[in-house]
Structures are given as structure tokens and as C-alpha cells.
Coordinates of C-alpha atoms in Angstrom, one line a residue:
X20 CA 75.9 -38.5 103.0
X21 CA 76.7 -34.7 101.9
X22 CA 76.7 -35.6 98.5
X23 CA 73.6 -37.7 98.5
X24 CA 71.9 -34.5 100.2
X25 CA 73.2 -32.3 97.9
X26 CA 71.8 -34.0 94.9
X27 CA 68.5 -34.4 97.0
X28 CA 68.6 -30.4 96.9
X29 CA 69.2 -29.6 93.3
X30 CA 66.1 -32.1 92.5
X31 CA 64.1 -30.0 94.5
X32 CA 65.4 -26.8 92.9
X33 CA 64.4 -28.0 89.4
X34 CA 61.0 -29.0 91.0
X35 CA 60.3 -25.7 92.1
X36 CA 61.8 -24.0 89.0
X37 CA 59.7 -26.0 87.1
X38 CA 56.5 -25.9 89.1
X39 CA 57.0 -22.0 88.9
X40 CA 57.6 -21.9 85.0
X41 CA 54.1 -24.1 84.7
X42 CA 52.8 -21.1 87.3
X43 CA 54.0 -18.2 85.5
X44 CA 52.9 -19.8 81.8
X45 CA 49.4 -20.6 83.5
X46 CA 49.0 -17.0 84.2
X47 CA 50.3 -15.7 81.1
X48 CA 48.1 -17.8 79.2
X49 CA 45.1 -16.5 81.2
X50 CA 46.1 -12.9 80.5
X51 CA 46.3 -13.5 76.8
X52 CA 43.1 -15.2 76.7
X53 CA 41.2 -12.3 78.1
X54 CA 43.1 -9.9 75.9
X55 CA 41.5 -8.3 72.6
X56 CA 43.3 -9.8 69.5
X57 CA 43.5 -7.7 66.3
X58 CA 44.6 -9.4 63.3
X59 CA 43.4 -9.8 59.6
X60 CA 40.5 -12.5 61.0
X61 CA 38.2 -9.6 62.0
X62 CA 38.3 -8.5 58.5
X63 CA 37.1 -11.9 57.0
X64 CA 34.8 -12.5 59.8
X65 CA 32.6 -9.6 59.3
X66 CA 33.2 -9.2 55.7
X67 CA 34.6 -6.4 53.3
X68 CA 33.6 -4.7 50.3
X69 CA 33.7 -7.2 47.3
X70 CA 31.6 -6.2 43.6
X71 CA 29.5 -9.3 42.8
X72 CA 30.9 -11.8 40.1
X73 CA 28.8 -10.8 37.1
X74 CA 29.2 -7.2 37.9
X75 CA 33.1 -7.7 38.4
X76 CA 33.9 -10.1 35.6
X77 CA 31.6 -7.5 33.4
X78 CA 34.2 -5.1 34.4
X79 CA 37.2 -6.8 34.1
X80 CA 38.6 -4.6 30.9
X81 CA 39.0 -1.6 33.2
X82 CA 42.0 -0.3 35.3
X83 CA 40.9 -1.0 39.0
X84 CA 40.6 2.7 39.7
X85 CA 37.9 3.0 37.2
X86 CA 36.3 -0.3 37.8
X87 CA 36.0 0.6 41.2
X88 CA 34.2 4.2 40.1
X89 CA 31.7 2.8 38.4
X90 CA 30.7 0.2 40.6
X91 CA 30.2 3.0 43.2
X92 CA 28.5 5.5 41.0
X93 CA 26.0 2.5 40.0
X94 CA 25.5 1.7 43.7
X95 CA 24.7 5.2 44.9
X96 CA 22.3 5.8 42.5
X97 CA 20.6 3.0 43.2
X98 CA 20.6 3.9 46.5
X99 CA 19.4 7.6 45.8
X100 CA 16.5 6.2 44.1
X101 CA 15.4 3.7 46.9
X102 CA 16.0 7.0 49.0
X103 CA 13.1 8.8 46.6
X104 CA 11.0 5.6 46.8
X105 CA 11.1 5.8 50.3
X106 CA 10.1 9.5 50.5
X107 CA 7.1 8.9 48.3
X108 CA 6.3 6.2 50.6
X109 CA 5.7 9.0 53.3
X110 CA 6.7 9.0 56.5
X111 CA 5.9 5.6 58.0
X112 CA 8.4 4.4 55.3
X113 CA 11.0 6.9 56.5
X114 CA 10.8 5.8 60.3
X115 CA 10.7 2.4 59.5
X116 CA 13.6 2.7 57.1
X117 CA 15.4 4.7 59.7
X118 CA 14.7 1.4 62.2
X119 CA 15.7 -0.5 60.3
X120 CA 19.2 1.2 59.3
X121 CA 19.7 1.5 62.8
X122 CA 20.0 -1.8 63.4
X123 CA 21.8 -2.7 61.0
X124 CA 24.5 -0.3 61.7
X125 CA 24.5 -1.3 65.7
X126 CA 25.0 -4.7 64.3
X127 CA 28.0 -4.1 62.4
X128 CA 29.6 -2.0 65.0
X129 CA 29.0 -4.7 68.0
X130 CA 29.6 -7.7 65.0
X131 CA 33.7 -6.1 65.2
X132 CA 33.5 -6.4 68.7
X133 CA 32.6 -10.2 69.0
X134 CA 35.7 -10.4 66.4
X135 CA 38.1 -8.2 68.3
X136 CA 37.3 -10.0 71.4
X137 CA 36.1 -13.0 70.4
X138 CA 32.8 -14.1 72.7
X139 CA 31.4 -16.9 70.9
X140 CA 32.0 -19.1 74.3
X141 CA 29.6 -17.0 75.9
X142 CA 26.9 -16.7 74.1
X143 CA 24.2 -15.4 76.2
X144 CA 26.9 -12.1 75.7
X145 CA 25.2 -11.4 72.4
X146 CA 21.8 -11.6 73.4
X147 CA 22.6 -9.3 76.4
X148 CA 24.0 -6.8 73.5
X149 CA 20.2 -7.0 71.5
X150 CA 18.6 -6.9 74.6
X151 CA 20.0 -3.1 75.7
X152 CA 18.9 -2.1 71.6
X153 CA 15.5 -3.4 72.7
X154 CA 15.6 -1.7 75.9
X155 CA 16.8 1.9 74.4
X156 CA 14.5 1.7 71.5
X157 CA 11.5 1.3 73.9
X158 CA 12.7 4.2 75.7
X159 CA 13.3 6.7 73.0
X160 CA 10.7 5.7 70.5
X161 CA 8.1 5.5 73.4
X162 CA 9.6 9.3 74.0
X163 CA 8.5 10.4 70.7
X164 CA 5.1 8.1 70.8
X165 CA 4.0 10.0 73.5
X166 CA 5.0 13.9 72.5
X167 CA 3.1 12.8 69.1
X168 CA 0.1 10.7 69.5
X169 CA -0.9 11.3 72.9
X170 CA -4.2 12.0 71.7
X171 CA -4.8 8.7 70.4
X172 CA -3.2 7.1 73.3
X173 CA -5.5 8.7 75.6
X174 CA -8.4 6.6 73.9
X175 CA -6.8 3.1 74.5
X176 CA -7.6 2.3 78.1
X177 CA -4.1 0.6 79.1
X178 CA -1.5 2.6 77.2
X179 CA -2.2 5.8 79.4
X180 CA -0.7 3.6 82.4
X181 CA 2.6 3.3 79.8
X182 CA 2.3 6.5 79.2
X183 CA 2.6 7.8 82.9
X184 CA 5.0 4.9 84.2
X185 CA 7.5 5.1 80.3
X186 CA 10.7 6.4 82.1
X187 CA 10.1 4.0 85.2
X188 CA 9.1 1.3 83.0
X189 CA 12.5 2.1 80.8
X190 CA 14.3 2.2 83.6
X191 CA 13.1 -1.2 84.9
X192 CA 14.1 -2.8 81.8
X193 CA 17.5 -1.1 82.0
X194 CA 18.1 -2.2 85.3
X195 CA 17.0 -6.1 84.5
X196 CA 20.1 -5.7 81.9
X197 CA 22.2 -4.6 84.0
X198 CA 22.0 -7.6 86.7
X199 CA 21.7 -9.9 84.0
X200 CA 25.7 -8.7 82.7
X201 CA 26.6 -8.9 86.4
X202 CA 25.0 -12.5 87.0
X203 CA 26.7 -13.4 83.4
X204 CA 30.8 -12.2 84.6
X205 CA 33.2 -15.2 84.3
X206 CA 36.4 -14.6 85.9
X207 CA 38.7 -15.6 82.4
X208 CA 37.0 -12.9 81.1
X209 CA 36.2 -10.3 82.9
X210 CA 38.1 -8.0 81.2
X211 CA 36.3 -8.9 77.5
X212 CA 33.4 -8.9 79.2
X213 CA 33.3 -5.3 80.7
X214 CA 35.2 -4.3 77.2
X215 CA 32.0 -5.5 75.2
X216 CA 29.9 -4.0 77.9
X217 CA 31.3 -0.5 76.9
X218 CA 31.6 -1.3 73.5
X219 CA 27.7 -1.7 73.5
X220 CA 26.8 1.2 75.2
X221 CA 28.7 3.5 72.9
X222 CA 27.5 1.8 69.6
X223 CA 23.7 2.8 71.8
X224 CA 25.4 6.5 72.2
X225 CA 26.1 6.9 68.3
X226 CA 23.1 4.9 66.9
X227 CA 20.1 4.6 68.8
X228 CA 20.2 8.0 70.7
X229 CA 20.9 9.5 66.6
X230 CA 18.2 7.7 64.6
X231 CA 15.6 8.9 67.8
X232 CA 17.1 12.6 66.5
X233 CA 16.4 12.0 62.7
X234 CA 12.9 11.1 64.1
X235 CA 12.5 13.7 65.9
X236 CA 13.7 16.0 63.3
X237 CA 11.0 14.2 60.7
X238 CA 8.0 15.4 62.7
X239 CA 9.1 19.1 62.4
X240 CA 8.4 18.5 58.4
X241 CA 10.4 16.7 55.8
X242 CA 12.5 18.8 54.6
X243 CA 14.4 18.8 58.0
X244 CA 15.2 15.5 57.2
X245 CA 15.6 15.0 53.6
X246 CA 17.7 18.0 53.5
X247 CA 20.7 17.1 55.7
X248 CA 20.8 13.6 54.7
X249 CA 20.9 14.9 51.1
X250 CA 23.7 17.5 52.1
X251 CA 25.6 14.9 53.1
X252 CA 25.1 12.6 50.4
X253 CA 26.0 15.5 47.8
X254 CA 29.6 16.4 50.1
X255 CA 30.5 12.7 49.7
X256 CA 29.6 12.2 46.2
X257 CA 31.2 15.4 45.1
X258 CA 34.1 15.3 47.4
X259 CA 34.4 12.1 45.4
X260 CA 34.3 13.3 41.9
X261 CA 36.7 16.3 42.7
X262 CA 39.5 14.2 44.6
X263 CA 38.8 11.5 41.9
X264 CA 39.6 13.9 38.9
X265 CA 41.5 16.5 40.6
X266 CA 42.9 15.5 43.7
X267 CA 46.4 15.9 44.2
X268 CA 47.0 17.2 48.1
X269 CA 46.4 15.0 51.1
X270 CA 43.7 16.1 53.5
X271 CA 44.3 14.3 56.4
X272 CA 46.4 10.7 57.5
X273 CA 44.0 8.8 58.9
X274 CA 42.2 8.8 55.1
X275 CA 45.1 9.1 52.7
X276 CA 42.7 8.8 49.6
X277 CA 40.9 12.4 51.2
X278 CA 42.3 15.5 49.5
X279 CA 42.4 19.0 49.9
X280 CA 40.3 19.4 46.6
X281 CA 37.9 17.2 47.0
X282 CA 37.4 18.6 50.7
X283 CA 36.6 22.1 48.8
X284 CA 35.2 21.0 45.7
X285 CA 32.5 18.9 47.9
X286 CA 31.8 21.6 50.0
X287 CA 31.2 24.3 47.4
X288 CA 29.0 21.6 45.3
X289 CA 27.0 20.9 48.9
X290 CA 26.0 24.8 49.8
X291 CA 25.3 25.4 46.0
X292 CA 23.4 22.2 45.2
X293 CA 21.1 22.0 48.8
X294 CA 20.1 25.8 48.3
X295 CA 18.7 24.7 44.5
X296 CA 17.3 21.8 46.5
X297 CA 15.9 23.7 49.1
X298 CA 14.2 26.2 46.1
X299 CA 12.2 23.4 44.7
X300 CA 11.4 22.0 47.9
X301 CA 10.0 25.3 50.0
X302 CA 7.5 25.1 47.2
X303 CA 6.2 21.8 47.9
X304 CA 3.8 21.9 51.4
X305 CA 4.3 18.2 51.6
X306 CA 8.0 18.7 52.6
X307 CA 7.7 21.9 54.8
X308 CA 4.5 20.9 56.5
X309 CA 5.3 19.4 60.3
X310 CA 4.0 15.8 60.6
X311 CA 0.7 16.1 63.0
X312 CA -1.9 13.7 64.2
X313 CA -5.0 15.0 63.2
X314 CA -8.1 14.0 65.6
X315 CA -10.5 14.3 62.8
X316 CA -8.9 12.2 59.7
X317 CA -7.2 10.2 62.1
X318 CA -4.5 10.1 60.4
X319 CA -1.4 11.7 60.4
X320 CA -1.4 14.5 58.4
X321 CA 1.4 17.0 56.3
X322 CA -1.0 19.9 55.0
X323 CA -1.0 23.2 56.8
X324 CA -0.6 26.8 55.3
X325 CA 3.0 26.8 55.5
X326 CA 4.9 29.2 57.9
X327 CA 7.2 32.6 56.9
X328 CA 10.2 30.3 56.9
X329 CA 9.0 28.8 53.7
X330 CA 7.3 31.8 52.3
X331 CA 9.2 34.5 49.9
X332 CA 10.3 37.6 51.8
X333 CA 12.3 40.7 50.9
X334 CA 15.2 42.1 52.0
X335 CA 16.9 45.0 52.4
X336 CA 20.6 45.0 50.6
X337 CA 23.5 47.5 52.7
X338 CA 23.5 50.9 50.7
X339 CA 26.2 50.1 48.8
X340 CA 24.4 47.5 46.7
X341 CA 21.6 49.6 46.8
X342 CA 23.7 52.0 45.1
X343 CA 24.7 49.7 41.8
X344 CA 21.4 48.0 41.9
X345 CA 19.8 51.4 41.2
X346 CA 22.2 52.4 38.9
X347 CA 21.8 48.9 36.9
X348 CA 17.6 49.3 37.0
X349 CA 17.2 47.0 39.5
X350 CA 15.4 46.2 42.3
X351 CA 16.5 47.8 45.5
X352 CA 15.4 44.5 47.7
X353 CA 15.9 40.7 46.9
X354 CA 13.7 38.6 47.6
X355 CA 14.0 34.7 48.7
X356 CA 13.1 32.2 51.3
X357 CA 14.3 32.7 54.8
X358 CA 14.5 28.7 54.8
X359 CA 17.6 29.4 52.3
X360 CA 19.9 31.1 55.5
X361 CA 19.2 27.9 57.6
X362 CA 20.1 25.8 54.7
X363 CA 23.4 27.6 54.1
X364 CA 24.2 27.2 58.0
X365 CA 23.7 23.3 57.8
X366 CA 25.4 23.1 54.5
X367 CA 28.8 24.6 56.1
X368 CA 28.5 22.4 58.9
X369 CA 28.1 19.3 56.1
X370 CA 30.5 20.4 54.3
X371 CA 33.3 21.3 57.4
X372 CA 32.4 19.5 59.9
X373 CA 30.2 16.6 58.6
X374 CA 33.4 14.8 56.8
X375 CA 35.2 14.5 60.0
X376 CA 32.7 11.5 61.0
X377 CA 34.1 9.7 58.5
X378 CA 38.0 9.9 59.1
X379 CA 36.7 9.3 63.0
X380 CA 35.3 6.1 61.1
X381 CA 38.0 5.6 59.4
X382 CA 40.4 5.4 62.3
X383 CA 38.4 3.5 64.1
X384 CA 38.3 0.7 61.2
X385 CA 42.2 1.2 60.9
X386 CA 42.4 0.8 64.7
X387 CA 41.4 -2.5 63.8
X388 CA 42.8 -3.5 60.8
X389 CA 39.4 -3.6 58.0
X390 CA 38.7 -1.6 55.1
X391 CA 34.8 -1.2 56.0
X392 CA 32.1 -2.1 58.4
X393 CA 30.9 -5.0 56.2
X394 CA 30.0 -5.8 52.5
X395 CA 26.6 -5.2 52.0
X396 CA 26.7 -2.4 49.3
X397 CA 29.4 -2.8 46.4
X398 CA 31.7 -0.3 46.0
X399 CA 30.4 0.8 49.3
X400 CA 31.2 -1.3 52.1
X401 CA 28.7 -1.9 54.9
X402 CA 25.6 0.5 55.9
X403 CA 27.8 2.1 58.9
X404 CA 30.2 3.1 56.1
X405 CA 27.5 5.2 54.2
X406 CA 26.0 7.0 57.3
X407 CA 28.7 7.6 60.1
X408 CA 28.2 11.0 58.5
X409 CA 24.7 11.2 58.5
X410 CA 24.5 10.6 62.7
X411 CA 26.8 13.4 63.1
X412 CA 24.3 16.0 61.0
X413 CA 21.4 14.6 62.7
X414 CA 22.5 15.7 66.1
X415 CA 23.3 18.9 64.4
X416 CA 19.8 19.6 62.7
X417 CA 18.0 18.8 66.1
X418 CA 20.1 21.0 68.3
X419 CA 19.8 24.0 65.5
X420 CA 16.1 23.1 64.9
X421 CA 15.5 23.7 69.3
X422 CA 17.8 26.3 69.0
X423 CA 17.0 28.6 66.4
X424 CA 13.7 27.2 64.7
X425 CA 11.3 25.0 67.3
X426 CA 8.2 27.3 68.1
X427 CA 5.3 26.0 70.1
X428 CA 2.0 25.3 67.7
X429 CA -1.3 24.9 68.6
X430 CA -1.3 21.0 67.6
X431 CA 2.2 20.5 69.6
X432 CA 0.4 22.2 72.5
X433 CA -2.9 20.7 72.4
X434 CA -1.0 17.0 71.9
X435 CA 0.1 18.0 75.7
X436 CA -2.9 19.3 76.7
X437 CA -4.7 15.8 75.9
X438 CA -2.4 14.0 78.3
X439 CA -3.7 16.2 81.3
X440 CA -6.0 14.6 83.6
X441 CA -9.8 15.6 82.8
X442 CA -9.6 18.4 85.9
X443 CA -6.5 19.7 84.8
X444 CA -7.9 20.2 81.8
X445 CA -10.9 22.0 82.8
X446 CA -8.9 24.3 85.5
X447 CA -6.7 25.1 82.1
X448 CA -9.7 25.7 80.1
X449 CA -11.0 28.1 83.1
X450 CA -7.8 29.8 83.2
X451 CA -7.5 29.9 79.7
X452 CA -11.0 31.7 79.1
X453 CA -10.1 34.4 82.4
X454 CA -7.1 35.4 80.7
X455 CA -8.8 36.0 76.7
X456 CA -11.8 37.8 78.7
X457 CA -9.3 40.1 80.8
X458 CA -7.5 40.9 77.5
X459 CA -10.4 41.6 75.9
X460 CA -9.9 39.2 72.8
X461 CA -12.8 37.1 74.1
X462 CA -16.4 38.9 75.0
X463 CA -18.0 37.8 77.8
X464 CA -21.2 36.0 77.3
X465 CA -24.3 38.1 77.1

């Protein structure tokens, strides 16, 4: 009997052992499966940078160094030329171009995501993701609809209701996101799903809320936004051409191709080559004029008598230089646009601060194992790849542009005005016309 009962007992052990070992894998199995997994498959799923056949096999005599500095000197100056294309299109073709970059980009970045964590069982995840683009685009661009054309809002008999109700409205469709990721949690993956949740709303931070900036940063006049893009694209091409030829000093681990030459070369190039730039463009009034609706072309409109900031003035030179100058029979003052100090400021930041959007890039594509965001531009990589700098300087111009430049103009003023109810705008008018006739700037009427 003992011994019967004693073999009864150690079957029961391995039973339990057993049933705890199936527990125990169960569990494990279920933590693994909502974990992110980095491995070489994000890389092939969204794509790297590959030079197309003909252009490759055309190529195939040259060292891969070389090959791969002439595929990338072919493919930005294509891009450089599309860029001029695109100015001479005006600005409707810049804002649409900046859309449409903007989504690309938030594509790419949320496209790594779906790889990392891998959501293609839950598919109503991605549509979630587009639907908080849609949401932030109707807030921001709405924003900057209704500081611009309020005018011509004012005329269409439903949008004024938009108008007045755009945050609330925003907010609405925020909020309808937001249930809809709550209602969408499954409990295998809860910890993907909130992951992807912040993932999105950082690839909104660095995208949407940027590209609304180079917008915004448009309407003050061109040149506030063909400028910085161009400083950058100058830094990165030059930085290129110095490391390329001269580099011989590491700048920094997380981009062990960076070097300390091509970090100084590029940013001696970029404040030398945007003030020759800026020369020829504070000439043009197409560039330095700020975009405006006008209410009697009906149209918008970039032709204005151009302000100080784009107008020669002279200076005054410490005595010291006054001195030699006068000794050397020349003039005592120098004159040049005050547009040129500005340009200097933003071509320092382009040039030191700018490049550290890219080695942020770059560890966050080493983070997870890929050369580049994807493999639409030879020699490039993907569109993120070509403008994680550019975000960076946008955010820059429009602070500096509030900070130091942004003065209220009649048209910016009268664009708010128009938005008033019609009694507001009569008790302005009156109070208006009480303070010219108190200053004596207005006669009263006879």
C-alpha cells in the first residue's frame, strides 16, 4: 500500500511540474509576443537605399566610394532643380509640395513602427495612425486658413460657422480618435498598442506641427523659406564634399562617416554661400514681399514696396576702421542689407546646430538596425533622410521670425478685423476715427 501511494504521489508531481512548465511557457510566449522585435526584417520591409539597374550597371567601372558620389551628386541636383521648379510655380506649389512631403515623411516614420512592432493583425491600427494626420492637419492648416483668408471666408455663408467653432471642431475629431484607440485595445497587445500610440503622436510632434511652421514662415515672404531650406541643403552638400575630399577626424559616434572637416568646411560654405544668396534675392520683391490676400485681385498677391529689411542701409564702422578706411580713400560707412545680419544668425544655427538633426536621425535608424528611412531617392535614402534637418530650422526661422522680425501690417490687421462681427466693426471704426481726430492726424469734418 505505501509503495503504491508513493508512486501515486510522484505522478502527481510530474503533473503539476508539467502543467506549470506549460503555465510558465504560456506566459512567456505572451510576453514575447507583445514585445517590439528589432532585427534586419525592418530593414527589407521598408526598404533601403539601392541606385537603379541602368544607373548601377552604368557605373559598375568605379570604386564604390566614387560610384556612390555620383549617384548622390546626380540625385541632388535633380532635386535642386525640381526645388526651382517648384518656386517658380509660386506658392500654391510650395504648400502643396510641403503637404505632400509631409506625408510622406510621417509615413516612413510610422511605416518602421508597424515593422518594429509588427501590427498587421490589427489593422484598423493603421487607419487609426492616418486618421490623427487627418485630424492634425485640419487643425493646423485651418489655423493658418483663418489668420490668412479670413476675408474671403467671411463671404462663404457656412465656413464662418468653421471659423468660429475650428479649435472645438479639432478638438471633437481628436477626441473621436482617441475612443476609437481605446475601443480598439486587445489585451495580447496592449503594450504594442500603446507603443504605436506614442510612436504616432511623436512622428505628429516632428512633422505635422513643422511643415504648419514652414507655412507659416512662407506667408511672411519667400525668402523666409527658401532661405533656410537652402542653408541647409548647402551645409549638407558641402559638409559632404569637404569630409569626402578632406575628411580625416571623426565628428561624432553615432555618424562615423561625419568629420570634423566636413563639419567646418560645410559651415563656412553655408554662412558665405546664403549671404551671396540672400544678395541676389533682397533684390527680387517676389521673394521679400509677404504672401497677402488681396480683396481687389482676389488673388493672393507678392508685390508690395519692400520694407528697410530688404533695402540698402549704411552703417557706421567702430573708429578704428574708420581710421584705415580714411587713410585707404575709402568710405567711412558700408553699406548693405540689414536682411544680411538675420541671414548670418540662421546660417550659424544651420551650420551648428542644424546637423545635429541628422545624427538624432541617425541614432534613431541605428536604434533600429536600417541605413535610411526608405529608398525613394538614390544615393539618398528615403524623403525623412533628406529633411530631418530641414524640421529642425523651420522651428528655428519661425521662433526668430516672432521674435525678432514679425511686425503687425495693415493687411495682417485688417485680415482680423474682417473676422469681427459687423458691430464690432463699427464700434472699432468709431474708436478708430476718436483716436486720429484727438491726435489731430484726422480733421474733423466741416
Amino acid at each position: 500500500m505505501a509503495e503504491t501511494e508513493l508512486r501515486r504521489r510522484l505522478v502527481e508531481e510530474e503533473k503539476a511540474s508539467e502543467s506549470e512548465g506549460e503555465k510558465y511557457m504560456r506566459v512567456n510566449e505572451s510576453e514575447t509576443d507583445d514585445k517590439p522585435t528589432v532585427n534586419d526584417d525592418i530593414a527589407k520591409t521598408i526598404g533601403q537605399d539601392k541606385p537603379p539597374d541602368a544607373l548601377d550597371q552604368a557605373l559598375s567601372g568605379l570604386p564604390p566610394r566614387w560610384k556612390n558620389w555620383v549617384i548622390r551628386g546626380i540625385f541632388t541636383w535633380l532635386m535642386i532643380g525640381g526645388f526651382c521648379l517648384i518656386i517658380y510655380g509660386g506658392p500654391l506649389a510650395l504648400m502643396i509640395t510641403t503637404f505632400l512631403v509631409q506625408v510622406k515623411c510621417f509615413a516612413e516614420i510610422i511605416n518602421i513602427g508597424y515593422a518594429v512592432y509588427k501590427m498587421d493583425n490589427l489593422p484598423w491600427f493603421r487607419s487609426l495612425s492616418w486618421y490623427f494626420l487627418v485630424a492634425s492637419n485640419y487643425f493646423f492648416y485651418g489655423e493658418s486658413l483663418v489668420e490668412q483668408f479670413g476675408v474671403v471666408i467671411n463671404r462663404v455663408d457656412f465656413l464662418p460657422f468653421l471659423v468660429r467653432y475650428h479649435r472645438l471642431i479639432s478638438f471633437a475629431m481628436y477626441i473621436i480618435g482617441f475612443v476609437w484607440f481605446v475601443l480598439s485595445l486587445v489585451k495580447k497587445y496592449y503594450l504594442r498598442q500603446f507603443s504605436l500610440f506614442a510612436w504616432t503622436h511623436v512622428a505628429l510632434l516632428c512633422v505635422v506641427t513643422q511643415s504648419y511652421l514652414i507655412v507659416q514662415n512662407m506667408f511672411q515672404g519667400l525668402i523666409w523659406f527658401i532661405i533656410p531650406i537652402m542653408m541647409v541643403i548647402i551645409n549638407d552638400v558641402m559638409a559632404y564634399v569637404f569630409g569626402f575630399f578632406m575628411g580625416r577626424t571623426p565628428l561624432i559616434k553615432l555618424s562615423p562617416k561625419k568629420t570634423w572637416e566636413g563639419f567646418i568646411g560645410g559651415g563656412l560654405a553655408t554662412v558665405v554661400m546664403s549671404l551671396g544668396l540672400s544678395y541676389i534675392m533682397c533684390q527680387v520683391p517676389y521673394f521679400v514681399c509677404p504672401i497677402e490676400y488681396s480683396t481687389e485681385l482676389e488673388r493672393m498677391t507678392m508685390s508690395c514696396e519692400p520694407s528697410a529689411l530688404f533695402r540698402p542701409q549704411e552703417y557706421a564702422l567702430p573708429q578704428t576702421f574708420t581710421t584705415w578706411r580714411r587713410i585707404l580713400y575709402m568710405k567711412e560707412t558700408v553699406t548693405f542689407y540689414p536682411f544680411f545680419i538675420h541671414c548670418f544668425f540662421m546660417s550659424l544655427f544651420a551650420s551648428i546646430i542644424g546637423p545635429f538633426g541628422g545624427f538624432f536621425a541617425s541614432g534613431f535608424k541605428r536604434a533600429f538596425k536600417i541605413k535610411d528611412f526608405g529608398d525613394m531617392i538614390p544615393g539618398h535614402g528615403g524623403i525623412m533622410d533628406r529633411f530631418d534637418c530641414q524640421f529642425l530650422m523651420a522651428t528655428f526661422v519661425n521662433v526668430y521670425i516672432h521674435s525678432f522680425i514679425n511686425i503687425p501690417t495693415p493687411g495682417k490687421l485688417l485680415q482680423q478685423v474682417f473676422m469681427l462681427r459687423p458691430d464690432e466693426q463699427l464700434e472699432l471704426f468709431h474708436s478708430l476715427e476718436d483716436s486720429l481726430l484727438a491726435r489731430g492726424i484726422l480733421q474733423p469734418p466741416a
